[in-house]
Short mmCIF file of C-alpha atoms and ligand atoms in Angstrom, two decimals:
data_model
loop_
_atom_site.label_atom_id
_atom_site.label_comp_id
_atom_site.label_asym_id
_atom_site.label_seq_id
_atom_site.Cartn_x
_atom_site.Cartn_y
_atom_site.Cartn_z
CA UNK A 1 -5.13 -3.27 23.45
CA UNK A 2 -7.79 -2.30 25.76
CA UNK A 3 -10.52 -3.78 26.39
CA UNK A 4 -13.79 -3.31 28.17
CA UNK A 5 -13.93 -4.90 31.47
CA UNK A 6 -15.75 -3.76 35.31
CA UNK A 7 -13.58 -0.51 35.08
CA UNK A 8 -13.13 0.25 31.23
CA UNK A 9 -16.99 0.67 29.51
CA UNK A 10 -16.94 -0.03 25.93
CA UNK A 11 -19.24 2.89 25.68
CA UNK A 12 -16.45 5.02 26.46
CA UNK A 13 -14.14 3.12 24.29
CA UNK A 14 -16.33 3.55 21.28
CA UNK A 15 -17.12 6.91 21.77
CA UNK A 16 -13.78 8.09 22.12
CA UNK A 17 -12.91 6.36 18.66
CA UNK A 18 -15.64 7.93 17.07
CA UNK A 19 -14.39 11.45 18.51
CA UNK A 20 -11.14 10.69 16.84
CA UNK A 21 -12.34 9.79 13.79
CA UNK A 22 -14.75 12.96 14.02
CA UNK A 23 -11.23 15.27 14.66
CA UNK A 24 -9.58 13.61 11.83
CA UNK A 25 -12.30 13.47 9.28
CA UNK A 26 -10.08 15.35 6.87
CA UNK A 27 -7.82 12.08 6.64
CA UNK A 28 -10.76 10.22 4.68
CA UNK A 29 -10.01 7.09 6.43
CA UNK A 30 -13.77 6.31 6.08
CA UNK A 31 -16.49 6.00 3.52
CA UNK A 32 -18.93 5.99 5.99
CA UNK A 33 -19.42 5.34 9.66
CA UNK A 34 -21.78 3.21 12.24
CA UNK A 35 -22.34 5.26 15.23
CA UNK A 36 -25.14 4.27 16.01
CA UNK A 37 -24.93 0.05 16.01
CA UNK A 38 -21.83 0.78 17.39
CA UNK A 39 -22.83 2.57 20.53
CA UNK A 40 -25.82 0.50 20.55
CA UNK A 41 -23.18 -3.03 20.64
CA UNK A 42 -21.40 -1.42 22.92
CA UNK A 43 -23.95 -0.35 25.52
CA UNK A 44 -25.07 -4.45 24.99
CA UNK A 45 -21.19 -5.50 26.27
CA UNK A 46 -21.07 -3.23 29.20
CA UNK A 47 -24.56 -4.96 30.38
CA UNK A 48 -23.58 -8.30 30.12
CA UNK A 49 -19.85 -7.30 31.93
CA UNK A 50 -22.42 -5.33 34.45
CA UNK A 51 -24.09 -8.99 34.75
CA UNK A 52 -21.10 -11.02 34.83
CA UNK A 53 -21.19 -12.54 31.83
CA UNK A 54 -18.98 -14.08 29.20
CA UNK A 55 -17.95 -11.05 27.13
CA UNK A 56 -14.88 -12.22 25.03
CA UNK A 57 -11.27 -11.24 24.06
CA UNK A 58 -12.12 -8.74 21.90
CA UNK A 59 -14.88 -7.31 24.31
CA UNK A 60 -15.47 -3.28 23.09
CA UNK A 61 -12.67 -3.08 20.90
CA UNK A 62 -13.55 -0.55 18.40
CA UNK A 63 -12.55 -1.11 14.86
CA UNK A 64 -11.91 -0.66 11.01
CA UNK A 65 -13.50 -2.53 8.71
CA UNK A 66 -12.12 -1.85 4.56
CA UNK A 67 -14.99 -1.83 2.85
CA UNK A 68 -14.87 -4.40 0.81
CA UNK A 69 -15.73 -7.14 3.89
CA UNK A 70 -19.76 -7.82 3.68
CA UNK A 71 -21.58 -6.95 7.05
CA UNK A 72 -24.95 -5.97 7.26
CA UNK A 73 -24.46 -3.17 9.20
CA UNK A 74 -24.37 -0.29 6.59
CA UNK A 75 -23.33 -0.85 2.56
CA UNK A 76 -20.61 -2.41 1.45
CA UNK A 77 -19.36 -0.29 -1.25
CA UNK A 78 -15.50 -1.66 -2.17
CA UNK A 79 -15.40 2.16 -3.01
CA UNK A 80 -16.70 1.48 -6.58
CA UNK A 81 -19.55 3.09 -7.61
CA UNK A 82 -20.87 -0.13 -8.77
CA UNK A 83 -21.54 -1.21 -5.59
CA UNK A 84 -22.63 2.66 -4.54
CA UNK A 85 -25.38 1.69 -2.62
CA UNK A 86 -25.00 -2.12 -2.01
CA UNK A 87 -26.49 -3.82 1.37
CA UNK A 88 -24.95 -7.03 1.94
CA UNK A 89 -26.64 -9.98 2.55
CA UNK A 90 -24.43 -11.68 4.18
CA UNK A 91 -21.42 -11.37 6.85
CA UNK A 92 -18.05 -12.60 6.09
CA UNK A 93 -16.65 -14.99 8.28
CA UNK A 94 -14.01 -12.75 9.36
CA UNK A 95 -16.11 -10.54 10.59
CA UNK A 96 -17.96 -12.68 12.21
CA UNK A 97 -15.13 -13.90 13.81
CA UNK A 98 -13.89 -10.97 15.17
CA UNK A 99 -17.50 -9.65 16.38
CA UNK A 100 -18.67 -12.89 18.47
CA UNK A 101 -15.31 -12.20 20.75
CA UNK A 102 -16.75 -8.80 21.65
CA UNK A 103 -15.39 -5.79 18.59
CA UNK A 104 -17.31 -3.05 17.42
CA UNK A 105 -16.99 -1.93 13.73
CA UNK A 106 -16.99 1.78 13.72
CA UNK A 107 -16.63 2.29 10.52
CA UNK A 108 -16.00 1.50 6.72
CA UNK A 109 -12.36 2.31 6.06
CA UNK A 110 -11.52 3.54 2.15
CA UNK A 111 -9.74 1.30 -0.19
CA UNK A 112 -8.83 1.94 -3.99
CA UNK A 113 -11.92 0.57 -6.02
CA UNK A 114 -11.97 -3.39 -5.62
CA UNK A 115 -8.39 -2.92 -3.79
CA UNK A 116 -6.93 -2.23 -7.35
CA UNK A 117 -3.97 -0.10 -6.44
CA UNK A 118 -1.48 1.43 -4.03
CA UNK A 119 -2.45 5.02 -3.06
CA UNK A 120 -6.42 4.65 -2.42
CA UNK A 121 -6.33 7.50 -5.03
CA UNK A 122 -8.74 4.71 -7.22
CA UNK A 123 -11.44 4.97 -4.95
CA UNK A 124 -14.39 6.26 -6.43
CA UNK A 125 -14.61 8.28 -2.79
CA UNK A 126 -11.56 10.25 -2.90
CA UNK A 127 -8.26 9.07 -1.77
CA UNK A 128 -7.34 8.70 1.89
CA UNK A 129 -4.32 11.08 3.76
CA UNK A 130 -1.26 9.81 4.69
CA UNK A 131 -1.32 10.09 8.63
CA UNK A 132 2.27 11.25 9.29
CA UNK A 133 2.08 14.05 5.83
CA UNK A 134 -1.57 14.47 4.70
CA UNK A 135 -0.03 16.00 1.06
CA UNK A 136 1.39 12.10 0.65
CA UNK A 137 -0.75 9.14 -0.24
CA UNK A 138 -1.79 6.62 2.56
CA UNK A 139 -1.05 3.61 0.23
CA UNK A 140 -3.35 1.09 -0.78
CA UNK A 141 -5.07 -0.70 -1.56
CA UNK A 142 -6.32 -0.82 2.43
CA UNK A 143 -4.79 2.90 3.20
CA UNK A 144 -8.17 3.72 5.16
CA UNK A 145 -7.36 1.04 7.51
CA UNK A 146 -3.80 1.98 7.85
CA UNK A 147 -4.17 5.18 8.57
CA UNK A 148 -7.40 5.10 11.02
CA UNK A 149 -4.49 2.57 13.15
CA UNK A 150 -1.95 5.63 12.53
CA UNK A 151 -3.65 8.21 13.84
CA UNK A 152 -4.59 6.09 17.33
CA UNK A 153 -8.64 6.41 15.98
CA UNK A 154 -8.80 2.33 16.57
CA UNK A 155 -6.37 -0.06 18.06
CA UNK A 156 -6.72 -2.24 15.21
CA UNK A 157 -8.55 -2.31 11.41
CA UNK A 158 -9.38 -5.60 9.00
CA UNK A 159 -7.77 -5.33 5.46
CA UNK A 160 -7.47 -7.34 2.50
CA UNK A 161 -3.86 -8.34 0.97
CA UNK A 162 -3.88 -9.87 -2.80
CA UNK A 163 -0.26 -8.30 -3.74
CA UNK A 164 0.81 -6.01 -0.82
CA UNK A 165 -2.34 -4.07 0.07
CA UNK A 166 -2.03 -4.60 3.66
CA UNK A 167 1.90 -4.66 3.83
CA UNK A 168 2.35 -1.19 2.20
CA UNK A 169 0.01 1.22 3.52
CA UNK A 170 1.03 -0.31 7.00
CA UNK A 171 4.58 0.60 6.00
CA UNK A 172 3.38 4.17 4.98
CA UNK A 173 2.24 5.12 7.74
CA UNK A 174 4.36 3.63 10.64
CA UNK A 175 2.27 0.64 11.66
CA UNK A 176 2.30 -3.55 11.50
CA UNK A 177 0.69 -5.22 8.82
CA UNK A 178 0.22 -8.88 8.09
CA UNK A 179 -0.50 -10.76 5.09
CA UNK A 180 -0.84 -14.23 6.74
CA UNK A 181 -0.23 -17.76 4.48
CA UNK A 182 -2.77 -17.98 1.75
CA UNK A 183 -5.82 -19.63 3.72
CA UNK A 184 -5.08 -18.84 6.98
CA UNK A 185 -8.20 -16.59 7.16
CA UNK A 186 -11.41 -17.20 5.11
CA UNK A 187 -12.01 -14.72 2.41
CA UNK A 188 -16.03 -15.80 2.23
CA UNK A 189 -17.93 -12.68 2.20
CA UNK A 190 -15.07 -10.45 1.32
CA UNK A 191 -15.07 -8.79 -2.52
CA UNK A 192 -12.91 -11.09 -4.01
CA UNK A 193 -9.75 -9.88 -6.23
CA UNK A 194 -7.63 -12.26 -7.09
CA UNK A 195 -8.46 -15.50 -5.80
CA UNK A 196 -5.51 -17.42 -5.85
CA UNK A 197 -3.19 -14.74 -4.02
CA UNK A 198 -5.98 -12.59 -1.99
CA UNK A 199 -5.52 -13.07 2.19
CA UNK A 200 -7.43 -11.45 4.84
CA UNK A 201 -5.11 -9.72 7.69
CA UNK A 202 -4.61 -6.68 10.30
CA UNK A 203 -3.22 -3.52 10.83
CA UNK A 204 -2.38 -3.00 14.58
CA UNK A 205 0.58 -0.70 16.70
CA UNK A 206 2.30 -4.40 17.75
CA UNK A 207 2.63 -7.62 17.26
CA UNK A 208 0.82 -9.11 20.39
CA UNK A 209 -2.34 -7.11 18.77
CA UNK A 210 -1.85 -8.00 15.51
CA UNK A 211 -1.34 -12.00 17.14
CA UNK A 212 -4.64 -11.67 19.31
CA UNK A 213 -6.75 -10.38 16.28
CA UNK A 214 -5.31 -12.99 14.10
CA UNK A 215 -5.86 -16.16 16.55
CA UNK A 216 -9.45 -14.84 16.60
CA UNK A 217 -9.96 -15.21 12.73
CA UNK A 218 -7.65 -18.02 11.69
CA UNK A 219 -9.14 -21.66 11.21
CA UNK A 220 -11.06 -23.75 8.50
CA UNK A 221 -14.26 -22.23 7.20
CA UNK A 222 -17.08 -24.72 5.39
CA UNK A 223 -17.57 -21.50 3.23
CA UNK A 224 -14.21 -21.14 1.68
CA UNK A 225 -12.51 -24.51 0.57
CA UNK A 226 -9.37 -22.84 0.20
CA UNK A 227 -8.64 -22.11 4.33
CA UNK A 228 -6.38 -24.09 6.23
CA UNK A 229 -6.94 -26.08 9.09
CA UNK A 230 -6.51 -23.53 12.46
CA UNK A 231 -2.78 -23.75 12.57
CA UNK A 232 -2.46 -20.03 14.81
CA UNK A 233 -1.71 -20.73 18.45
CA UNK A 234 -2.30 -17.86 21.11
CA UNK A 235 1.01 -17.49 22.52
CA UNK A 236 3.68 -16.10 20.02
CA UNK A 237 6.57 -19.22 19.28
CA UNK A 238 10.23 -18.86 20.70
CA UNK A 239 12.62 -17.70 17.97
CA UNK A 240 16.04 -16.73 19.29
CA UNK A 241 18.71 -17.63 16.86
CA UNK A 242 16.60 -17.85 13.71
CA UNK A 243 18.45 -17.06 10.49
CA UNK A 244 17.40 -14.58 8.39
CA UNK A 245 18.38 -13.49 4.93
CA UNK A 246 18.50 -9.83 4.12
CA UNK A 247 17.28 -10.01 -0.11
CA UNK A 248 20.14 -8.49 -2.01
CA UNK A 249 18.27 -8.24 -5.13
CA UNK A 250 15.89 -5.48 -3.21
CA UNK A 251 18.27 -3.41 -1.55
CA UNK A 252 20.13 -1.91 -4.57
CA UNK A 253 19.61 -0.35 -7.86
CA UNK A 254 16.27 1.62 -7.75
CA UNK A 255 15.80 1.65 -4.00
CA UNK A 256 15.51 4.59 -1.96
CA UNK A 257 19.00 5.25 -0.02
CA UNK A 258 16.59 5.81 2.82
CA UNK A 259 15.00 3.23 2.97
CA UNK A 260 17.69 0.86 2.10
CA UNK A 261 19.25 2.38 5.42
CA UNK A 262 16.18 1.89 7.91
CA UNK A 263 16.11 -2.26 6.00
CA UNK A 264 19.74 -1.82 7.13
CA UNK A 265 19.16 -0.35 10.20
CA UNK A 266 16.49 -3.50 11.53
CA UNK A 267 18.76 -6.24 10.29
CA UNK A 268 21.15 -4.52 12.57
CA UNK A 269 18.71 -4.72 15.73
CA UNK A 270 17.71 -8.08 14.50
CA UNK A 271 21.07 -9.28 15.52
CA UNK A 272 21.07 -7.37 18.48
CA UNK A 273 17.66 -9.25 19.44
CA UNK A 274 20.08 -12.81 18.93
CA UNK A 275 19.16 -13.65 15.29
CA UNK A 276 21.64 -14.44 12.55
CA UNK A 277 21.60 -12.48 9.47
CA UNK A 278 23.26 -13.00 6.74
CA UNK A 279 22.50 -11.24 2.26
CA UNK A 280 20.80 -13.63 0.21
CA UNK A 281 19.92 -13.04 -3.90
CA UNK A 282 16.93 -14.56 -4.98
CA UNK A 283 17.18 -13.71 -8.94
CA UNK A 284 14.12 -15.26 -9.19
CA UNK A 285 12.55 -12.32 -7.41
CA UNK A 286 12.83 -9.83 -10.45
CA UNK A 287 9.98 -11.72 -12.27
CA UNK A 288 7.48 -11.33 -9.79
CA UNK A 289 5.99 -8.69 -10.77
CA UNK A 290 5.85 -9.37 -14.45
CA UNK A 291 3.82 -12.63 -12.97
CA UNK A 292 1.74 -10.83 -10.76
CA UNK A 293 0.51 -8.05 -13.42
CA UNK A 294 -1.00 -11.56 -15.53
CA UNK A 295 -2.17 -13.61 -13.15
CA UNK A 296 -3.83 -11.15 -11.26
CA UNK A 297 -5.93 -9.16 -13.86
CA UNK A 298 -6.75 -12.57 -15.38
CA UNK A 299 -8.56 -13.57 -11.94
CA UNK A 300 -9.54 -9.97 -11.85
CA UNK A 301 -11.58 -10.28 -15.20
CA UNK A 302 -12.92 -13.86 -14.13
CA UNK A 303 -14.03 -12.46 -10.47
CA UNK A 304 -15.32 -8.44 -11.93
CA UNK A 305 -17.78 -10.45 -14.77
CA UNK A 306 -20.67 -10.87 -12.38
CA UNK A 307 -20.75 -7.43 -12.09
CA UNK A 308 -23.40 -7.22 -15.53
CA UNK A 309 -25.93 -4.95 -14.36
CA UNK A 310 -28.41 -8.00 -13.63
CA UNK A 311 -27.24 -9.43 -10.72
CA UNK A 312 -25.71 -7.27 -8.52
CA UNK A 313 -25.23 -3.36 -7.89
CA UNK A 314 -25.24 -0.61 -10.24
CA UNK A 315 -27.95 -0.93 -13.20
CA UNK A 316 -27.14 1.35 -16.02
CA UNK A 317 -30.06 4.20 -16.46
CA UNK A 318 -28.80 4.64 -20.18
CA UNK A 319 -29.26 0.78 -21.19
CA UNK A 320 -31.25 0.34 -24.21
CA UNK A 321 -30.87 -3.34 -25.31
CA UNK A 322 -28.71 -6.43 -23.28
CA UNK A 323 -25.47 -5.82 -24.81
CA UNK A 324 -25.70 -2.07 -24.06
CA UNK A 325 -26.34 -2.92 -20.71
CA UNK A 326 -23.37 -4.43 -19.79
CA UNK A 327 -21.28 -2.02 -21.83
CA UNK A 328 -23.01 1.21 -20.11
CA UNK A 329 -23.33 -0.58 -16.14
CA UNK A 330 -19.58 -1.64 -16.52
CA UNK A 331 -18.71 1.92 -18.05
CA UNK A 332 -20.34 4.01 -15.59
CA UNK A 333 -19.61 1.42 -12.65
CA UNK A 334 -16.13 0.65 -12.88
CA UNK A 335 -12.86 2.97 -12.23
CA UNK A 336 -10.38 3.31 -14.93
CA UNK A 337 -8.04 0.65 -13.40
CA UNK A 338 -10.87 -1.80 -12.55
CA UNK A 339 -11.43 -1.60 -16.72
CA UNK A 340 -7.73 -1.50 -17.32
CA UNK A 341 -7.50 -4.77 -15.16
CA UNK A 342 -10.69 -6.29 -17.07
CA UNK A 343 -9.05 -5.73 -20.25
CA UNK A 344 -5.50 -6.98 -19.48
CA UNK A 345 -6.86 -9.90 -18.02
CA UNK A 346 -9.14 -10.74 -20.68
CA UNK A 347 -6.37 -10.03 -23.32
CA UNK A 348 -3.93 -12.96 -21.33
CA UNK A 349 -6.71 -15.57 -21.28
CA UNK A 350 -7.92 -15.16 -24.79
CA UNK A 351 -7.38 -18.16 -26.49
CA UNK A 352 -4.38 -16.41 -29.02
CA UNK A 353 -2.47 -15.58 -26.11
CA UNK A 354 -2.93 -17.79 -23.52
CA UNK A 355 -0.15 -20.22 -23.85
CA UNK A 356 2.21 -17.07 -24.31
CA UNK A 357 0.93 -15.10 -21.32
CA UNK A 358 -1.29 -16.94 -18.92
CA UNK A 359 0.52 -20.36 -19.08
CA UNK A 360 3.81 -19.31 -19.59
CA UNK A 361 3.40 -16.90 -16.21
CA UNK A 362 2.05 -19.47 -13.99
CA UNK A 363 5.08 -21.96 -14.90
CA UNK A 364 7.14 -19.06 -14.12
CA UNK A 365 4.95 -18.82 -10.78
CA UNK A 366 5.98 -22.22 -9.94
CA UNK A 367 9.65 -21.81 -10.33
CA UNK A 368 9.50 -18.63 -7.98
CA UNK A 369 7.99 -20.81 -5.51
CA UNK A 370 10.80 -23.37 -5.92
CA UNK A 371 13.32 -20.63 -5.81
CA UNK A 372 11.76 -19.48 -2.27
CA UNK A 373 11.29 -23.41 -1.06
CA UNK A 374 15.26 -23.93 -1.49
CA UNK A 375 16.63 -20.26 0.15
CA UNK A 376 14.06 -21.71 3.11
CA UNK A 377 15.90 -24.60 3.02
CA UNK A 378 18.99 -21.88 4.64
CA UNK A 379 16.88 -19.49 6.38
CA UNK A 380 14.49 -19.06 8.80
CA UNK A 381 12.89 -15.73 7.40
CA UNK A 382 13.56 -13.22 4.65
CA UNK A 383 13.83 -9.41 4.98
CA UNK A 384 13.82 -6.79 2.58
CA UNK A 385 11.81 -3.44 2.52
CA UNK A 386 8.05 -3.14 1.92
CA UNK A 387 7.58 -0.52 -0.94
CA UNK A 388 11.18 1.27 -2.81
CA UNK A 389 10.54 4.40 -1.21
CA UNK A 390 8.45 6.13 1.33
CA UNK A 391 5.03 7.51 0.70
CA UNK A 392 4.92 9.38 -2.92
CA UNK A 393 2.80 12.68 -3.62
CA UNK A 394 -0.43 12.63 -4.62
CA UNK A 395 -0.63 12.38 -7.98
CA UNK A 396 2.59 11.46 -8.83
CA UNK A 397 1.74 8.15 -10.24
CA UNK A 398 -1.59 8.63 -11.40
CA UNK A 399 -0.63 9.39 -15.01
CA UNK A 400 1.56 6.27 -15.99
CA UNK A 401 -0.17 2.87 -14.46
CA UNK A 402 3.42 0.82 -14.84
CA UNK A 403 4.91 3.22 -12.21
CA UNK A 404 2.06 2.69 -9.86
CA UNK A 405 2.73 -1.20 -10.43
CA UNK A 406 6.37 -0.74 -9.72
CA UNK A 407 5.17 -0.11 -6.22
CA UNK A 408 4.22 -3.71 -5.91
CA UNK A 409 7.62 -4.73 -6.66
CA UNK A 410 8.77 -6.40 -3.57
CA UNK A 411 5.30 -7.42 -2.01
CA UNK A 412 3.91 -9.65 -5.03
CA UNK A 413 6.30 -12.27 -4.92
CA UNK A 414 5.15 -13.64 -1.27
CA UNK A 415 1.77 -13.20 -2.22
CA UNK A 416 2.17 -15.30 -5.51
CA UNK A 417 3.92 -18.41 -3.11
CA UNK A 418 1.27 -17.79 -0.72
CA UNK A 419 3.62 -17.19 2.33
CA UNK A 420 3.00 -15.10 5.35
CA UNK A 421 4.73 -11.99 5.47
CA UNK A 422 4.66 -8.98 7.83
CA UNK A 423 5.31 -5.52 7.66
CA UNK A 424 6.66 -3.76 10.87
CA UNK A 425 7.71 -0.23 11.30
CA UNK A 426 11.56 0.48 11.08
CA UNK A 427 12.64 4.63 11.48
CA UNK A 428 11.65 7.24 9.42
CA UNK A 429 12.94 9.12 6.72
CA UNK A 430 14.85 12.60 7.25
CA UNK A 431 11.68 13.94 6.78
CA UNK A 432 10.20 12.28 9.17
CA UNK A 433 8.78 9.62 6.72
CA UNK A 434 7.83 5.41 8.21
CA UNK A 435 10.47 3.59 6.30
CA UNK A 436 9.10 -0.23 6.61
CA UNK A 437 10.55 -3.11 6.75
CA UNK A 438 9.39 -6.85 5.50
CA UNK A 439 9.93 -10.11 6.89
CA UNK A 440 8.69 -13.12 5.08
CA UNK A 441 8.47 -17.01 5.78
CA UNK A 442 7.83 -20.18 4.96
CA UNK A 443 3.87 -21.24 4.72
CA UNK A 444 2.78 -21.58 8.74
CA UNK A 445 5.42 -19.68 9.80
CA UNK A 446 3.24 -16.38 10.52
CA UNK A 447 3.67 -16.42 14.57
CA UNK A 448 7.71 -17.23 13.61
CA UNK A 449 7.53 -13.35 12.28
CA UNK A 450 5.60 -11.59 14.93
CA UNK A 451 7.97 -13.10 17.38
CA UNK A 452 10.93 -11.97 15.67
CA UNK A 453 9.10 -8.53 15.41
CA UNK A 454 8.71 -8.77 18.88
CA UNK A 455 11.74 -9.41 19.86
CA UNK A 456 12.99 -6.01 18.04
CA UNK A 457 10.02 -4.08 19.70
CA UNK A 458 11.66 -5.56 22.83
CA UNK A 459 15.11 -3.81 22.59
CA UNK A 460 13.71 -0.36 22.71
N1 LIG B 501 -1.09 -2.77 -5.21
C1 LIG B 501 -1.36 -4.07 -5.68
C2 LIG B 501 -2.28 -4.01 -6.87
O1 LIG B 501 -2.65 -2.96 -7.25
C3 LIG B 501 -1.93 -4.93 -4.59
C4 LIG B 501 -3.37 -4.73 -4.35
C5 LIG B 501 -3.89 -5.61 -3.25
O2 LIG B 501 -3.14 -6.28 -2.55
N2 LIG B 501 -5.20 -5.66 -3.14
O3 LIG B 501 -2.61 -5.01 -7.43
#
């Protein structure tokens, strides 16, 4: 990563990235950009390098920030119109994080509405371009991020990860993405999803960035109970000879031959690199996704109620009475998904259903988390592919949600145990499409991955 310094200005570092994203505009990476704090920021770091000051690790870094992290520089819109024209009042402690060791947000990158989906084609903005084949779909929810990485605009971009959102656009478009253990990184200020499952990682071209930007936000926050005491180190762990289990149960039926091939293709370097690897079958595994699509829009309908009209956002023009007022500020303010979540999620928690649907899911929940505590009982690390096939059309999912959900197949179930899991770039298609590949651990085992990573980056 580079960083400002006596010979590299952070003027020049941010300008350059907002050239970029100037001469890529057509990607939509952005729903809207912060030239001028950003030059202003970075004029402020080359002074105090000019004066020999303290300037930190991060020091002129330009980034992406998804827009659904809080800062008050510009609205923070979580691409819903609901939140059109919202300027927050707070900063999240990510962000925070990131910006007292020297980065400069240039921008706020485009996510599906509320990071419901895995295309960005829910944002109420437009949808993002994939950066390798701009008639494909970036991912989402975080494709803006992704793809801003992709196409070299930043070094590195913030997203959000509730069920892959950071794991499968980064796999789209050729880049690393990590969803770090569940509390790793505070999610105070951020739009919040799902609360039980939603993490706050990176995008970045290699796994000493993605390290250096996650040491930087890791550790306990006073504002989110849920975050884990700071358990990231700076130097990446030794991991030569580390087992790893390839998942049988996502490398058949329904899986891209492709794709299958590049998963094939990494386990092959990964033994090259000195680790073990040996098929494991999880049949647990196949009911993650029937978990995920209840618990999550049942914390989606419990988190998108405050959004009433009164309290925060959109207000309905066409409201005649306090009922009406809900109905028309959710109706005009929410995409079709966001309401399809709402009324899913609604639907599992009402009090007929519960014990068949809510209840009976998170039981399941808890025996997918004993199935993954006993395979880590043999393995070091799990790999399997990202997404079942490389980016889709545009389009091409938008008229049936359940194959948009199928998507989600093989990132959910790491995000419902909470573990850290990391998606790294592994070949491309025939076509010259980013096949990626996953690797998942045990909770705290994040570095365990990006050294593993490493060591394939290594070999070439
Ligand atoms: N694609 C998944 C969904 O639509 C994950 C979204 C996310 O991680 N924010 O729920």
């Amino acid at each position: 990563m580079r960083i400002a310094n006596q010979t590299t200005k952070a003027v020049d570092l941010v300008r350059e990235a907002l050239d970029k994203a100037k001469k890529f505009e057509d990607y939509h990476c952005f729903i809207s950009m912060n030239e001028a704090r950003a030059l202003e920021k970075a004029r402020e770091i080359d002074e105090k390098i000019a004066r020999g000051e303290e300037v930190g690790r991060l020091a002129g870094v330009p980034y992406a920030l998804k827009d659904n992290y809080l800062s008050p520089d510009g609205v923070t819109t979580a691409a819903a119109k609901m939140l059109d024209n919202f300027p927050a009042p707070i900063t999240a402690t990510a962000v925070k994080r990131i910006e007292a060791e020297g980065a400069i947000m240039i921008g706020r990158s485009n996510l599906d509405a509320y990071a419901h989906g895995s295309s960005t084609e829910n944002s109420y903005f437009g949808p993002t371009k994939n950066a390798v084949d701009p008639t494909r779909v970036a991912g989402g929810s975080s494709g803006g991020s992704a793809v801003a990485v992709a196409l070299g605009i930043v070094e590195f971009a913030l997203g959000s990860d509730t069920g892959g959102s950071i794991r499968q656009p980064a796999s789209y478009n050729g880049v690393y993405g990590i969803k770090p253990t569940y509390g790793t990184v505070s999610r105070y200020g951020v739009v919040a999803m799902a609360s039980s499952t939603d993490t706050m990682g990176c995008f970045a071209q290699n796994a000493d960035d993605v390290n250096l930007v996650m040491d930087v936000m890791a550790g306990k926050d006073a504002k989110d109970s849920t975050t884990l005491e700071k358990f990231w180190q700076p130097n990446l762990p030794e991991t030569k000879g580390k087992k790893i289990g390839l998942i049988s149960d996502f490398m058949g039926d329904g899986v891209d031959a492709e794709v299958a091939q590049g998963v094939k293709d990494y386990a092959a370097k990964l033994q090259k690199a000195g680790y073990e690897v040996e098929e494991v079958s999880i049949p647990m595994l196949k009911y993650g996704l029937a978990i995920y699509y209840i618990v999550q829009p049942a914390e989606v309908a419990s988190n998108l109620s405050r959004y009433d009209g009164v309290r925060y956002g959109l207000r309905s023009e066409k409201a005649q009475d306090l009922d009406s007022l809900y109905q028309e500020t959710r109706n005009e303010g929410f995409m079709p998904e966001n309401k399809r979540r709402i009324l899913i999620g609604n639907y599992v928690l009402s009090s007929g259903y519960f014990d068949a649907y809510y209840l009976k899911a998170q039981k399941a929940r808890t025996l997918l988390i004993d199935a993954y505590r006993k395979t880590f009982e043999k393995f070091d690390a799990l790999l399997c592919p990202v997404a079942p096939a490389p980016a889709f059309k545009f389009g091409e999912k938008t008229e049936d949600p359940l194959t948009m959900y199928m998507e989600d197949v093989m990132s959910v179930p790491q995000s419902l145990a909470g573990l850290p899991s990391i998606s790294v770039p592994a070949g491309t298609t025939k076509n010259g499409l980013p096949i990626g590949a996953q690797l998942s651990a045990w909770r705290g085992n994040d570095q365990m991955l990006l050294s593993i990573a490493k060591a394939v980056e290594e070999l070439s």
